[in-house]
Amino acid sequence: MRYELMLPHQIRKAIAENWPVVLPLGVLEYHGEHMAVGMDTLVVVKTLDLLEKERDIVILPPFYYGAASYAVAPPEGTGSVQVDGKALAPFGEELFYSLLRIGFRNIHAFIHHQTENFAAGMPTDLAFKTAGRQAIFRFLEKHRGEGWWGAETMPDYYAGHAVGENFFNWVRVHSLMPTSMNGKYPFDHAGIGETSLMLALCPDAVDAARFADNTGWYTSSARDASAELGRQGVAMIMDNLRATLSA
C-alpha cells in the first residue's frame, strides 16, 4: 500500500503483521540525451509497483534527492541534482527514527544509483546506512535507557542473532540489483542495460529519436536496448526483492 494513502487502522495492521516498509531511494542524474533524469529512482519505484501486486508491503513516497554527483556531466543544462551525503544523513536519521516511533520494525531502502560499489558504499547509500544505525541506537537508548545492551535482561542478545532477532535489522539498505546478477545482465549507466529496464518498466522515460544526440561513451550501447532484455532484468530484480523482503 502507498503510505500516503493509508488510514490509521491500516497502519496499525501493517505494524501488527510486520509488513515490510520500503523506501525507494535514488537520485536525479543525467542519463544521456535519450533517457529521463529520474531513471535510477524510477526503476525502484516501478519494480516495487509490481511487487505490491503480489504481497503486503508499505511503499513510502520515493526520495529522489540523493547524491547524484557530477561525475557523469556538469549540471548546467543536463539536470543532475547533487545533495551532499553530509546533508542526507541527518534527514535519513530523522525519517527512520520517526518510522520506528510509529511502530515499524521491518524498514528497507532500495537503491540503484552507483551500486556497482555497494559493498564498499557510495555517498547516498552510506548516508542512509549510517542514518539507519543512528536512528536505531537513538530509539533504543530513549525507550530502554542508557546501558540497555549491558542490562541483566539482555544475556540472550547473541543467541537471538542466531534465530534472526537483531535490533539492527529494523532498518536496512539494499542494492536493487544484487551481485548475483553480475554477468547475467548488463550493469551500466544509460547504456543497453538501464535503457532496456526503462523500456520494460517506463517506456515514456526513453526517446529513441535522441540516441543520435548522445556524445558520452557510456551511452554507446543504448541504441541496442530492448524491452525484452529489460524484462529479463526486471525478472531478476523481482526475485531479489522477493527474497530480501521475505528474509
Short mmCIF file of C-alpha atoms in Angstrom, two decimals:
data_model
loop_
_atom_site.label_atom_id
_atom_site.label_comp_id
_atom_site.label_asym_id
_atom_site.label_seq_id
_atom_site.Cartn_x
_atom_site.Cartn_y
_atom_site.Cartn_z
CA MET A 1 0.00 0.00 0.00
CA ARG A 2 1.08 3.56 -0.61
CA TYR A 3 1.86 5.05 2.78
CA GLU A 4 0.39 8.43 1.92
CA LEU A 5 -2.97 6.74 1.15
CA MET A 6 -3.12 4.59 4.28
CA LEU A 7 -5.63 5.13 7.07
CA PRO A 8 -4.55 4.73 10.71
CA HIS A 9 -6.24 1.33 11.10
CA GLN A 10 -4.30 0.10 8.04
CA ILE A 11 -1.05 1.37 9.53
CA ARG A 12 -1.80 -0.48 12.76
CA LYS A 13 -2.49 -3.66 10.78
CA ALA A 14 0.82 -3.30 8.91
CA ILE A 15 2.64 -2.87 12.22
CA ALA A 16 0.91 -5.85 13.85
CA GLU A 17 1.68 -8.09 10.87
CA ASN A 18 5.22 -6.73 10.43
CA TRP A 19 4.80 -5.76 6.79
CA PRO A 20 7.96 -4.58 5.03
CA VAL A 21 8.09 -0.79 4.83
CA VAL A 22 10.08 0.20 1.75
CA LEU A 23 11.70 3.50 0.76
CA PRO A 24 12.55 3.88 -2.95
CA LEU A 25 15.87 5.72 -2.69
CA GLY A 26 17.58 7.44 -5.58
CA VAL A 27 18.76 10.49 -7.43
CA LEU A 28 18.08 12.82 -10.34
CA GLU A 29 21.03 12.43 -12.71
CA TYR A 30 21.89 12.95 -16.36
CA HIS A 31 21.35 9.70 -18.28
CA GLY A 32 22.28 10.83 -21.76
CA GLU A 33 20.06 12.71 -24.16
CA HIS A 34 17.72 9.75 -24.65
CA MET A 35 16.61 8.97 -21.10
CA ALA A 36 14.89 10.67 -18.17
CA VAL A 37 16.99 12.01 -15.29
CA GLY A 38 14.91 10.04 -12.76
CA MET A 39 15.92 6.63 -14.13
CA ASP A 40 17.78 5.41 -11.03
CA THR A 41 14.77 6.07 -8.81
CA LEU A 42 12.10 5.13 -11.34
CA VAL A 43 13.48 1.60 -11.66
CA VAL A 44 12.99 1.11 -7.91
CA VAL A 45 9.52 2.69 -7.92
CA LYS A 46 8.29 0.64 -10.87
CA THR A 47 9.56 -2.72 -9.63
CA LEU A 48 8.01 -2.07 -6.22
CA ASP A 49 4.75 -1.33 -8.03
CA LEU A 50 4.93 -4.87 -9.41
CA LEU A 51 5.77 -6.37 -6.04
CA GLU A 52 2.84 -4.57 -4.42
CA LYS A 53 0.51 -6.66 -6.59
CA GLU A 54 1.94 -9.87 -5.09
CA ARG A 55 2.24 -9.21 -1.37
CA ASP A 56 1.52 -6.86 1.50
CA ILE A 57 4.08 -4.07 1.67
CA VAL A 58 4.08 -0.41 2.62
CA ILE A 59 5.69 1.80 -0.03
CA LEU A 60 6.90 5.16 1.23
CA PRO A 61 6.94 8.21 -1.07
CA PRO A 62 10.16 7.95 -3.11
CA PHE A 63 13.20 10.03 -2.21
CA TYR A 64 14.79 11.41 -5.39
CA TYR A 65 17.25 13.87 -3.87
CA GLY A 66 20.33 11.74 -3.22
CA ALA A 67 23.97 12.46 -4.02
CA ALA A 68 23.95 12.17 -7.82
CA SER A 69 27.47 13.67 -8.10
CA TYR A 70 28.71 15.45 -11.19
CA ALA A 71 30.93 12.56 -12.29
CA VAL A 72 28.90 11.98 -15.46
CA ALA A 73 28.32 15.59 -16.52
CA PRO A 74 28.14 19.09 -15.04
CA PRO A 75 24.59 20.05 -14.06
CA GLU A 76 24.17 23.07 -16.31
CA GLY A 77 21.57 22.14 -18.88
CA THR A 78 21.76 18.41 -18.10
CA GLY A 79 19.61 18.20 -14.96
CA SER A 80 21.72 16.40 -12.35
CA VAL A 81 20.75 17.36 -8.79
CA GLN A 82 23.51 16.90 -6.21
CA VAL A 83 22.74 16.84 -2.47
CA ASP A 84 25.82 16.10 -0.39
CA GLY A 85 25.85 12.97 1.76
CA LYS A 86 26.53 15.11 4.85
CA ALA A 87 23.08 16.63 4.38
CA LEU A 88 21.40 13.30 3.63
CA ALA A 89 22.43 11.51 6.82
CA PRO A 90 20.58 13.83 9.26
CA PHE A 91 17.46 13.67 7.11
CA GLY A 92 17.64 9.88 6.91
CA GLU A 93 18.09 9.57 10.67
CA GLU A 94 15.02 11.69 11.36
CA LEU A 95 12.98 9.73 8.81
CA PHE A 96 13.97 6.32 10.17
CA TYR A 97 13.56 7.43 13.79
CA SER A 98 10.04 8.63 13.02
CA LEU A 99 9.16 5.32 11.36
CA LEU A 100 10.45 3.43 14.42
CA ARG A 101 8.34 5.63 16.69
CA ILE A 102 5.28 4.84 14.58
CA GLY A 103 5.94 1.18 15.32
CA PHE A 104 7.56 -0.23 12.18
CA ARG A 105 10.35 -2.78 12.68
CA ASN A 106 10.83 -4.03 9.12
CA ILE A 107 12.14 -0.97 7.27
CA HIS A 108 14.07 -1.17 4.00
CA ALA A 109 15.53 1.23 1.45
CA PHE A 110 16.38 0.07 -2.07
CA ILE A 111 18.81 1.96 -4.27
CA HIS A 112 20.10 1.51 -7.81
CA HIS A 113 22.45 4.50 -8.13
CA GLN A 114 26.20 3.68 -8.09
CA THR A 115 25.57 0.20 -6.69
CA GLU A 116 28.44 -1.41 -8.57
CA ASN A 117 30.33 -0.24 -5.47
CA PHE A 118 27.61 -1.18 -2.99
CA ALA A 119 29.82 -3.41 -0.80
CA ALA A 120 32.21 -0.53 -0.18
CA GLY A 121 29.46 2.07 -0.26
CA MET A 122 28.86 5.31 -2.10
CA PRO A 123 27.62 8.65 -0.72
CA THR A 124 23.86 8.10 -0.86
CA ASP A 125 23.70 4.52 0.40
CA LEU A 126 26.38 5.17 3.03
CA ALA A 127 24.46 8.19 4.32
CA PHE A 128 21.26 6.19 4.70
CA LYS A 129 23.04 3.16 6.18
CA THR A 130 24.59 5.43 8.81
CA ALA A 131 21.23 7.11 9.34
CA GLY A 132 19.56 3.76 9.99
CA ARG A 133 22.13 2.74 12.60
CA GLN A 134 21.97 6.12 14.33
CA ALA A 135 18.18 6.02 14.40
CA ILE A 136 18.16 2.55 15.96
CA PHE A 137 20.70 3.44 18.65
CA ARG A 138 18.80 6.63 19.43
CA PHE A 139 15.48 4.80 19.62
CA LEU A 140 16.83 2.04 21.87
CA GLU A 141 18.50 4.48 24.25
CA LYS A 142 15.33 6.56 24.51
CA HIS A 143 12.98 3.64 25.13
CA ARG A 144 15.26 1.22 27.01
CA GLY A 145 17.60 3.70 28.64
CA GLU A 146 21.36 4.04 28.56
CA GLY A 147 23.07 0.75 29.27
CA TRP A 148 20.27 -1.20 27.59
CA TRP A 149 22.70 -3.67 25.97
CA GLY A 150 24.54 -4.37 29.22
CA ALA A 151 21.36 -4.84 31.25
CA GLU A 152 20.64 -8.09 33.06
CA THR A 153 17.67 -8.60 30.74
CA MET A 154 19.95 -8.95 27.68
CA PRO A 155 22.01 -12.14 28.21
CA ASP A 156 20.38 -13.78 25.17
CA TYR A 157 21.43 -10.98 22.79
CA TYR A 158 23.85 -13.09 20.73
CA ALA A 159 21.66 -16.19 20.88
CA GLY A 160 18.87 -14.06 19.47
CA HIS A 161 21.01 -13.19 16.47
CA ALA A 162 21.22 -16.88 15.62
CA VAL A 163 17.45 -17.01 15.17
CA GLY A 164 17.14 -13.65 13.41
CA GLU A 165 16.36 -11.44 16.41
CA ASN A 166 18.55 -8.46 15.68
CA PHE A 167 17.53 -4.89 16.51
CA PHE A 168 19.84 -3.65 13.77
CA ASN A 169 17.75 -5.41 11.14
CA TRP A 170 14.93 -2.99 11.88
CA VAL A 171 16.37 -0.64 9.22
CA ARG A 172 18.33 -1.93 6.23
CA VAL A 173 19.59 -0.53 2.91
CA HIS A 174 19.86 -2.80 -0.14
CA SER A 175 21.04 -2.69 -3.73
CA LEU A 176 18.19 -3.18 -6.18
CA MET A 177 20.44 -5.30 -8.40
CA PRO A 178 22.28 -7.93 -6.33
CA THR A 179 25.77 -9.21 -7.10
CA SER A 180 24.17 -12.47 -8.29
CA MET A 181 23.12 -10.54 -11.43
CA ASN A 182 26.75 -9.85 -12.36
CA GLY A 183 27.46 -11.34 -15.76
CA LYS A 184 23.78 -12.17 -16.28
CA TYR A 185 22.51 -8.68 -17.03
CA PRO A 186 24.41 -5.59 -18.25
CA PHE A 187 25.24 -3.12 -15.47
CA ASP A 188 25.88 0.30 -16.96
CA HIS A 189 24.95 3.95 -16.89
CA ALA A 190 22.45 4.95 -19.58
CA GLY A 191 23.63 2.09 -21.80
CA ILE A 192 21.87 -1.03 -23.01
CA GLY A 193 21.12 -2.31 -19.51
CA GLU A 194 19.48 0.73 -17.97
CA THR A 195 17.77 1.77 -21.20
CA SER A 196 16.27 -1.71 -21.54
CA LEU A 197 14.98 -1.58 -17.96
CA MET A 198 13.20 1.69 -18.71
CA LEU A 199 11.77 0.34 -21.97
CA ALA A 200 10.28 -2.52 -19.97
CA LEU A 201 9.13 -0.55 -16.93
CA CYS A 202 8.58 3.05 -18.02
CA PRO A 203 8.85 3.49 -21.80
CA ASP A 204 7.86 7.15 -21.55
CA ALA A 205 11.29 7.73 -19.96
CA VAL A 206 13.10 6.81 -23.20
CA ASP A 207 13.17 8.70 -26.51
CA ALA A 208 14.89 6.59 -29.18
CA ALA A 209 14.94 9.57 -31.51
CA ARG A 210 17.56 11.16 -29.22
CA PHE A 211 20.12 8.34 -29.44
CA ALA A 212 21.97 10.24 -32.14
CA ASP A 213 22.34 13.26 -29.86
CA ASN A 214 24.41 11.34 -27.32
CA THR A 215 28.14 12.03 -27.05
CA GLY A 216 29.15 10.14 -23.90
CA TRP A 217 30.95 6.80 -24.31
CA TYR A 218 28.66 5.28 -21.70
CA THR A 219 25.60 5.67 -23.95
CA SER A 220 27.09 3.92 -27.00
CA SER A 221 25.26 0.64 -26.37
CA ALA A 222 21.89 2.26 -25.61
CA ARG A 223 20.64 2.00 -29.20
CA ASP A 224 20.79 -1.83 -28.83
CA ALA A 225 18.37 -1.77 -25.88
CA SER A 226 15.08 -3.64 -25.99
CA ALA A 227 12.04 -4.13 -23.80
CA GLU A 228 12.62 -7.90 -23.99
CA LEU A 229 16.10 -7.59 -22.47
CA GLY A 230 14.66 -5.20 -19.90
CA ARG A 231 12.02 -7.76 -18.89
CA GLN A 232 14.79 -10.28 -18.24
CA GLY A 233 16.46 -7.79 -15.91
CA VAL A 234 13.17 -6.98 -14.21
CA ALA A 235 12.58 -10.68 -13.52
CA MET A 236 15.96 -10.94 -11.77
CA ILE A 237 15.32 -7.77 -9.78
CA MET A 238 11.93 -9.09 -8.72
CA ASP A 239 13.50 -12.33 -7.49
CA ASN A 240 15.89 -10.25 -5.39
CA LEU A 241 13.08 -8.12 -3.95
CA ARG A 242 11.04 -11.20 -3.03
CA ALA A 243 14.00 -12.93 -1.39
CA THR A 244 15.18 -9.82 0.51
CA LEU A 245 11.76 -8.88 1.87
CA SER A 246 10.91 -12.46 2.83
CA ALA A 247 14.12 -12.99 4.79
#
